[in-house]
mmCIF file of C-alpha atoms in Angstrom:
data_model
loop_
_atom_site.group_PDB
_atom_site.id
_atom_site.type_symbol
_atom_site.label_atom_id
_atom_site.label_comp_id
_atom_site.label_asym_id
_atom_site.label_seq_id
_atom_site.Cartn_x
_atom_site.Cartn_y
_atom_site.Cartn_z
ATOM 1 C CA MET A 1 -1.167 7.805 24.628
ATOM 2 C CA GLY A 2 0.703 7.890 27.998
ATOM 3 C CA SER A 3 3.006 10.477 29.311
ATOM 4 C CA GLY A 4 6.622 12.113 29.175
ATOM 5 C CA PRO A 5 8.516 13.970 26.312
ATOM 6 C CA GLU A 6 7.845 11.385 23.535
ATOM 7 C CA ALA A 7 3.521 11.675 23.866
ATOM 8 C CA ALA A 8 4.042 14.883 24.686
ATOM 9 C CA GLY A 9 6.142 15.717 21.724
ATOM 10 C CA ILE A 10 3.381 13.516 19.349
ATOM 11 C CA ALA A 11 0.498 15.843 21.303
ATOM 12 C CA ALA A 12 2.183 19.124 20.461
ATOM 13 C CA ALA A 13 2.578 17.601 16.723
ATOM 14 C CA ALA A 14 -1.206 16.509 16.289
ATOM 15 C CA VAL A 15 -2.632 20.075 17.185
ATOM 16 C CA ARG A 16 -0.154 21.872 14.632
ATOM 17 C CA VAL A 17 -1.753 19.786 12.116
ATOM 18 C CA ARG A 18 -4.964 19.668 13.064
ATOM 19 C CA ALA A 19 -4.489 23.862 12.800
ATOM 20 C CA VAL A 20 -3.393 23.835 9.479
ATOM 21 C CA LEU A 21 -6.252 21.192 8.585
ATOM 22 C CA GLY A 22 -9.056 23.419 10.745
ATOM 23 C CA ASP A 23 -12.478 22.781 9.758
ATOM 24 C CA ALA A 24 -11.244 21.796 5.808
ATOM 25 C CA ARG A 25 -12.616 18.475 3.683
ATOM 26 C CA ILE A 26 -9.878 15.983 3.725
ATOM 27 C CA THR A 27 -8.392 13.267 1.217
ATOM 28 C CA VAL A 28 -5.872 11.776 2.614
ATOM 29 C CA LEU A 29 -2.837 9.499 0.571
ATOM 30 C CA THR A 30 -1.165 6.426 2.832
ATOM 31 C CA GLY A 31 1.829 4.932 1.972
ATOM 32 C CA ALA A 32 4.175 2.027 3.108
ATOM 33 C CA GLY A 33 4.763 3.971 6.368
ATOM 34 C CA LEU A 34 1.142 3.930 7.876
ATOM 35 C CA SER A 35 1.619 -0.265 8.059
ATOM 36 C CA THR A 36 5.116 -0.751 9.551
ATOM 37 C CA ASP A 37 3.156 -1.021 12.851
ATOM 38 C CA SER A 38 1.555 -3.599 11.774
ATOM 39 C CA GLY A 39 4.275 -5.570 10.970
ATOM 40 C CA ILE A 40 4.679 -5.070 7.226
ATOM 41 C CA PRO A 41 7.897 -3.338 5.907
ATOM 42 C CA ASP A 42 8.381 -0.445 4.438
ATOM 43 C CA TYR A 43 10.713 -0.551 1.254
ATOM 44 C CA ARG A 44 12.455 3.317 2.042
ATOM 45 C CA GLY A 45 11.848 4.039 5.669
ATOM 46 C CA PRO A 46 15.204 4.619 7.388
ATOM 47 C CA ASP A 47 15.706 1.412 8.768
ATOM 48 C CA SER A 48 14.696 -0.563 6.054
ATOM 49 C CA PRO A 49 17.314 -3.158 3.709
ATOM 50 C CA PRO A 50 18.056 -2.588 0.518
ATOM 51 C CA ARG A 51 15.611 -3.980 -1.477
ATOM 52 C CA LYS A 52 15.351 -5.140 -5.478
ATOM 53 C CA PRO A 53 11.646 -5.449 -6.101
ATOM 54 C CA MET A 54 10.946 -8.345 -9.683
ATOM 55 C CA THR A 55 9.268 -5.725 -12.554
ATOM 56 C CA TYR A 56 6.934 -5.864 -14.424
ATOM 57 C CA GLN A 57 8.869 -6.863 -18.025
ATOM 58 C CA GLN A 58 10.935 -8.979 -15.649
ATOM 59 C CA PHE A 59 7.650 -10.832 -14.719
ATOM 60 C CA VAL A 60 6.134 -11.224 -18.310
ATOM 61 C CA SER A 61 9.208 -12.105 -20.412
ATOM 62 C CA SER A 62 10.318 -14.743 -18.075
ATOM 63 C CA ALA A 63 9.065 -18.353 -16.414
ATOM 64 C CA ALA A 64 11.863 -18.415 -13.998
ATOM 65 C CA PHE A 65 11.169 -15.413 -12.955
ATOM 66 C CA ARG A 66 7.386 -15.576 -12.521
ATOM 67 C CA ARG A 67 8.375 -18.995 -10.879
ATOM 68 C CA HIS A 68 10.314 -17.708 -8.449
ATOM 69 C CA TYR A 69 8.221 -14.576 -7.721
ATOM 70 C CA TRP A 70 5.138 -17.134 -7.141
ATOM 71 C CA ALA A 71 6.782 -18.950 -4.636
ATOM 72 C CA ARG A 72 7.822 -16.432 -2.492
ATOM 73 C CA ASN A 73 4.768 -14.549 -2.809
ATOM 74 C CA HIS A 74 3.129 -18.206 -1.497
ATOM 75 C CA LEU A 75 5.056 -17.643 1.855
ATOM 76 C CA GLY A 76 4.545 -13.949 1.394
ATOM 77 C CA TRP A 77 0.634 -13.586 1.354
ATOM 78 C CA ARG A 78 0.345 -16.095 4.193
ATOM 79 C CA HIS A 79 1.858 -13.183 6.672
ATOM 80 C CA MET A 80 -0.105 -10.560 5.198
ATOM 81 C CA GLY A 81 -3.424 -11.787 5.553
ATOM 82 C CA GLY A 82 -2.277 -12.603 8.847
ATOM 83 C CA ALA A 83 -1.677 -8.232 9.455
ATOM 84 C CA ARG A 84 -3.944 -6.779 10.997
ATOM 85 C CA PRO A 85 -4.994 -2.792 11.218
ATOM 86 C CA ASN A 86 -2.938 -0.349 13.156
ATOM 87 C CA ASP A 87 -3.793 2.615 15.779
ATOM 88 C CA GLY A 88 -2.987 4.407 12.137
ATOM 89 C CA HIS A 89 -5.475 2.644 9.956
ATOM 90 C CA ARG A 90 -8.089 2.553 12.741
ATOM 91 C CA ALA A 91 -7.722 6.528 13.280
ATOM 92 C CA LEU A 92 -8.138 7.302 9.683
ATOM 93 C CA ALA A 93 -11.528 4.730 9.706
ATOM 94 C CA ARG A 94 -13.030 6.915 12.793
ATOM 95 C CA LEU A 95 -12.537 10.502 10.749
ATOM 96 C CA GLU A 96 -13.997 9.038 7.769
ATOM 97 C CA SER A 97 -17.037 7.628 10.431
ATOM 98 C CA GLY A 98 -17.181 11.284 11.105
ATOM 99 C CA GLY A 99 -17.645 12.943 8.398
ATOM 100 C CA VAL A 100 -14.238 14.502 8.728
ATOM 101 C CA LEU A 101 -12.480 12.916 5.271
ATOM 102 C CA ASN A 102 -14.284 12.246 2.054
ATOM 103 C CA GLY A 103 -11.966 9.589 0.820
ATOM 104 C CA LEU A 104 -8.510 7.322 0.952
ATOM 105 C CA ILE A 105 -5.779 6.974 -1.666
ATOM 106 C CA THR A 106 -3.490 4.188 -0.629
ATOM 107 C CA GLN A 107 -0.740 3.085 -2.237
ATOM 108 C CA ASN A 108 -0.058 -0.111 0.400
ATOM 109 C CA VAL A 109 -1.378 -3.287 -1.545
ATOM 110 C CA ASP A 110 -2.532 -4.561 1.953
ATOM 111 C CA ILE A 111 -6.445 -3.920 2.403
ATOM 112 C CA LEU A 112 -5.494 -2.880 5.910
ATOM 113 C CA HIS A 113 -7.781 0.336 5.470
ATOM 114 C CA GLU A 114 -10.851 -1.917 4.797
ATOM 115 C CA ALA A 115 -9.952 -3.920 7.961
ATOM 116 C CA ALA A 116 -10.167 -1.108 9.890
ATOM 117 C CA GLY A 117 -13.548 0.183 8.664
ATOM 118 C CA SER A 118 -12.539 2.435 5.777
ATOM 119 C CA TRP A 119 -15.642 2.369 3.430
ATOM 120 C CA HIS A 120 -14.147 5.261 0.274
ATOM 121 C CA VAL A 121 -10.695 3.940 -0.402
ATOM 122 C CA ILE A 122 -8.783 3.966 -3.772
ATOM 123 C CA ASP A 123 -6.231 0.901 -3.615
ATOM 124 C CA LEU A 124 -4.072 2.819 -6.076
ATOM 125 C CA HIS A 125 -1.251 -0.181 -6.387
ATOM 126 C CA GLY A 126 -4.286 -2.981 -6.553
ATOM 127 C CA ARG A 127 -5.022 -5.380 -3.937
ATOM 128 C CA TYR A 128 -2.334 -8.657 -2.616
ATOM 129 C CA ASP A 129 -5.957 -10.782 -1.967
ATOM 130 C CA ARG A 130 -6.679 -10.896 -5.678
ATOM 131 C CA VAL A 131 -4.936 -12.423 -8.847
ATOM 132 C CA ILE A 132 -5.291 -11.541 -12.742
ATOM 133 C CA CYS A 133 -5.043 -13.331 -15.600
ATOM 134 C CA LEU A 134 -2.811 -11.224 -18.209
ATOM 135 C CA THR A 135 -4.824 -12.739 -21.025
ATOM 136 C CA CYS A 136 -8.449 -12.719 -20.705
ATOM 137 C CA ARG A 137 -7.998 -10.180 -17.459
ATOM 138 C CA GLY A 138 -10.383 -12.762 -15.444
ATOM 139 C CA VAL A 139 -10.079 -11.656 -11.455
ATOM 140 C CA THR A 140 -9.848 -14.649 -8.743
ATOM 141 C CA SER A 141 -9.272 -15.061 -5.550
ATOM 142 C CA ARG A 142 -5.506 -15.231 -3.714
ATOM 143 C CA ALA A 143 -7.351 -17.971 -1.873
ATOM 144 C CA ALA A 144 -8.180 -19.849 -4.498
ATOM 145 C CA LEU A 145 -5.139 -20.102 -5.996
ATOM 146 C CA ASP A 146 -3.501 -20.733 -2.424
ATOM 147 C CA GLU A 147 -5.406 -23.876 -2.688
ATOM 148 C CA ARG A 148 -3.822 -24.608 -6.215
ATOM 149 C CA LEU A 149 -0.325 -24.070 -5.509
ATOM 150 C CA THR A 150 -0.875 -25.830 -2.490
ATOM 151 C CA ALA A 151 -2.158 -29.222 -4.418
ATOM 152 C CA LEU A 152 1.462 -28.352 -6.688
ATOM 153 C CA ASN A 153 3.843 -27.652 -4.037
ATOM 154 C CA PRO A 154 3.338 -30.169 -0.961
ATOM 155 C CA GLU A 155 6.296 -30.189 0.054
ATOM 156 C CA PHE A 156 6.881 -26.623 -0.337
ATOM 157 C CA THR A 157 6.981 -24.941 3.269
ATOM 158 C CA ALA A 158 8.765 -22.749 5.368
ATOM 159 C CA ASP A 159 8.954 -21.936 9.346
ATOM 160 C CA LEU A 160 6.881 -17.514 8.300
ATOM 161 C CA ALA A 161 9.275 -16.656 11.641
ATOM 162 C CA ASP A 162 12.234 -17.151 9.590
ATOM 163 C CA VAL A 163 11.267 -15.050 6.141
ATOM 164 C CA GLU A 164 11.597 -11.624 5.461
ATOM 165 C CA VAL A 165 7.887 -10.453 3.979
ATOM 166 C CA ALA A 166 8.424 -7.398 2.218
ATOM 167 C CA PRO A 167 4.906 -5.179 1.191
ATOM 168 C CA ASP A 168 3.382 -6.194 -1.593
ATOM 169 C CA ALA A 169 3.073 -10.123 -0.153
ATOM 170 C CA ASP A 170 6.742 -11.229 -1.971
ATOM 171 C CA ALA A 171 9.190 -13.289 1.132
ATOM 172 C CA ALA A 172 12.124 -13.389 0.500
ATOM 173 C CA ILE A 173 13.331 -17.492 0.517
ATOM 174 C CA ALA A 174 17.325 -19.086 -0.680
ATOM 175 C CA SER A 175 15.788 -21.141 -3.442
ATOM 176 C CA THR A 176 12.732 -21.678 -5.597
ATOM 177 C CA GLU A 177 13.987 -24.512 -7.954
ATOM 178 C CA GLY A 178 11.084 -27.232 -8.714
ATOM 179 C CA PHE A 179 8.382 -24.711 -7.443
ATOM 180 C CA ARG A 180 4.869 -26.092 -9.667
ATOM 181 C CA VAL A 181 3.382 -22.668 -10.707
ATOM 182 C CA ALA A 182 -0.542 -22.389 -11.774
ATOM 183 C CA ASP A 183 -1.699 -21.009 -14.458
ATOM 184 C CA CYS A 184 -5.239 -19.216 -15.568
ATOM 185 C CA ASP A 185 -7.760 -21.886 -14.923
ATOM 186 C CA SER A 186 -10.090 -20.365 -17.987
ATOM 187 C CA CYS A 187 -7.719 -19.925 -20.676
ATOM 188 C CA GLY A 188 -4.178 -20.849 -19.486
ATOM 189 C CA GLY A 189 -2.583 -17.600 -19.519
ATOM 190 C CA ILE A 190 -0.133 -16.219 -17.024
ATOM 191 C CA LEU A 191 -1.413 -14.827 -13.649
ATOM 192 C CA LYS A 192 0.203 -12.167 -11.748
ATOM 193 C CA PRO A 193 -1.128 -10.863 -8.667
ATOM 194 C CA ASP A 194 -3.455 -7.379 -8.839
ATOM 195 C CA ILE A 195 -1.111 -5.486 -7.796
ATOM 196 C CA VAL A 196 0.777 -2.451 -9.732
ATOM 197 C CA TYR A 197 4.733 -3.711 -10.546
ATOM 198 C CA PHE A 198 7.784 -1.196 -10.550
ATOM 199 C CA GLY A 199 7.851 -0.564 -14.131
ATOM 200 C CA GLU A 200 3.913 -0.859 -14.623
ATOM 201 C CA ASN A 201 1.410 2.201 -15.198
ATOM 202 C CA VAL A 202 -1.576 2.455 -12.805
ATOM 203 C CA PRO A 203 -4.643 1.768 -14.776
ATOM 204 C CA LYS A 204 -6.028 5.268 -15.865
ATOM 205 C CA GLU A 205 -9.165 5.711 -14.601
ATOM 206 C CA ARG A 206 -8.167 4.368 -11.135
ATOM 207 C CA VAL A 207 -5.736 7.304 -11.325
ATOM 208 C CA GLU A 208 -8.805 9.558 -12.467
ATOM 209 C CA ARG A 209 -10.243 8.722 -9.934
ATOM 210 C CA ALA A 210 -8.261 9.899 -7.102
ATOM 211 C CA TYR A 211 -7.071 12.903 -8.818
ATOM 212 C CA ALA A 212 -10.929 13.899 -8.293
ATOM 213 C CA LEU A 213 -10.762 12.933 -4.405
ATOM 214 C CA VAL A 214 -7.559 15.207 -4.542
ATOM 215 C CA ASP A 215 -10.187 18.214 -6.284
ATOM 216 C CA ARG A 216 -13.002 17.674 -3.832
ATOM 217 C CA ALA A 217 -10.769 18.320 -1.130
ATOM 218 C CA GLU A 218 -10.088 20.898 1.027
ATOM 219 C CA ALA A 219 -6.702 19.609 2.219
ATOM 220 C CA LEU A 220 -3.995 16.754 1.371
ATOM 221 C CA LEU A 221 -3.102 14.730 4.389
ATOM 222 C CA VAL A 222 -0.273 12.168 3.783
ATOM 223 C CA ALA A 223 0.204 9.574 5.914
ATOM 224 C CA GLY A 224 3.563 7.400 5.845
ATOM 225 C CA SER A 225 4.478 7.504 2.210
ATOM 226 C CA SER A 226 8.012 9.134 1.015
ATOM 227 C CA LEU A 227 6.373 10.384 -2.167
ATOM 228 C CA THR A 228 9.806 8.807 -3.938
ATOM 229 C CA VAL A 229 7.596 7.389 -6.602
ATOM 230 C CA TRP A 230 5.525 9.714 -9.628
ATOM 231 C CA SER A 231 2.189 6.760 -8.501
ATOM 232 C CA GLY A 232 1.889 9.314 -5.255
ATOM 233 C CA LEU A 233 3.919 12.505 -5.807
ATOM 234 C CA ARG A 234 1.333 13.667 -8.531
ATOM 235 C CA PHE A 235 -1.179 14.328 -5.925
ATOM 236 C CA VAL A 236 0.913 15.990 -4.009
ATOM 237 C CA ARG A 237 1.853 18.128 -7.089
ATOM 238 C CA ARG A 238 -2.024 18.634 -7.504
ATOM 239 C CA ALA A 239 -3.051 19.709 -4.643
ATOM 240 C CA ASP A 240 -0.105 22.396 -4.562
ATOM 241 C CA ARG A 241 -1.334 23.756 -7.701
ATOM 242 C CA ARG A 242 -4.424 23.973 -7.248
ATOM 243 C CA GLY A 243 -3.679 25.833 -3.784
ATOM 244 C CA THR A 244 -4.722 22.971 -1.452
ATOM 245 C CA PRO A 245 -2.952 22.351 1.707
ATOM 246 C CA VAL A 246 -0.364 19.875 2.235
ATOM 247 C CA VAL A 247 0.009 18.763 5.534
ATOM 248 C CA ILE A 248 2.918 15.686 5.414
ATOM 249 C CA ILE A 249 3.151 12.639 8.339
ATOM 250 C CA ASN A 250 6.332 10.549 8.065
ATOM 251 C CA GLN A 251 9.488 9.508 9.581
ATOM 252 C CA GLY A 252 12.014 11.086 7.028
ATOM 253 C CA PRO A 253 12.551 12.561 3.855
ATOM 254 C CA THR A 254 10.048 12.844 1.658
ATOM 255 C CA ARG A 255 10.250 13.991 -2.282
ATOM 256 C CA GLY A 256 6.898 16.252 -1.535
ATOM 257 C CA ASP A 257 8.682 18.480 1.813
ATOM 258 C CA GLY A 258 9.062 21.673 -0.291
ATOM 259 C CA LEU A 259 4.969 21.435 -1.350
ATOM 260 C CA ALA A 260 4.255 20.861 2.599
ATOM 261 C CA THR A 261 2.430 23.845 4.508
ATOM 262 C CA LEU A 262 3.498 21.005 7.394
ATOM 263 C CA LYS A 263 5.770 18.495 7.648
ATOM 264 C CA ALA A 264 5.560 16.108 10.804
ATOM 265 C CA GLU A 265 8.565 14.317 11.421
ATOM 266 C CA ALA A 266 6.508 11.509 13.794
ATOM 267 C CA GLY A 267 5.383 7.477 13.247
ATOM 268 C CA CYS A 268 1.828 7.549 11.978
ATOM 269 C CA SER A 269 0.460 5.679 14.336
ATOM 270 C CA PRO A 270 0.534 7.345 17.797
ATOM 271 C CA LEU A 271 0.036 11.234 15.928
ATOM 272 C CA LEU A 272 -3.507 9.438 13.453
ATOM 273 C CA ARG A 273 -4.666 8.139 16.777
ATOM 274 C CA ALA A 274 -3.631 11.847 18.908
ATOM 275 C CA LEU A 275 -5.452 13.873 15.689
ATOM 276 C CA SER A 276 -8.491 11.849 15.904
ATOM 277 C CA GLU A 277 -8.993 12.461 18.842
ATOM 278 C CA LEU A 278 -9.064 15.743 19.137
ATOM 279 C CA TYR A 279 -11.585 15.596 16.188
ATOM 280 C CA ALA A 280 -13.834 14.137 18.280
ATOM 281 C CA GLY A 281 -13.537 16.817 20.743
#
């Protein structure tokens, strides 16, 4: 972990978190702040630039919006695929394998929890590596779509080092005119990344599975989420109504701070790593 005041502060915070959690069976809720150390920016972190993500209604109602989105995503998803789990992801995987966690709910679409070795994961907002047809509901891999988009747009390339990538595998580029979009090769319907857009509801079955996971827990640990949107905050409120202790690890305020048994103002990676070491004994 290193030495010095910062390391000492992380160690002390980990001890406080461990004391609140005790020997409880824990469910974890994670947000974009957990993946920043993997090179994926946060929408709402204290240092994040203003963003205006495309809404579901814009995507489904406008061919121009879809062209714009897919052109950006064509570049951004490759960056997402190159991201690797960080110490926070690995720490949670170790805690799960050690029987401390009963499961994990993530608001992220980057599948880094699975890459780190976590196996009981509810991808609340979907996964960036899958594509769904809005007509026939067929699901295909994003890699397969990439082959089609590349064949349709062989000249459309950019230096990824100069492209700003967002947490939903989008990328900010100046112009998307002329980009050719691929439709579903089974029915000709509109293809959409298998992720929940702003203005779109999380599938009810997925929410119910997440509620069940929270209900079976004896503590809820939130890592890297500002809880700004209802899709994550609902689980903190659910735990609070049941009298379940809530611990929040996040840099910056969250909408759940008033419901937290403990709020740790710290980076997720170092604190989760220190916490996993405490559990390992």
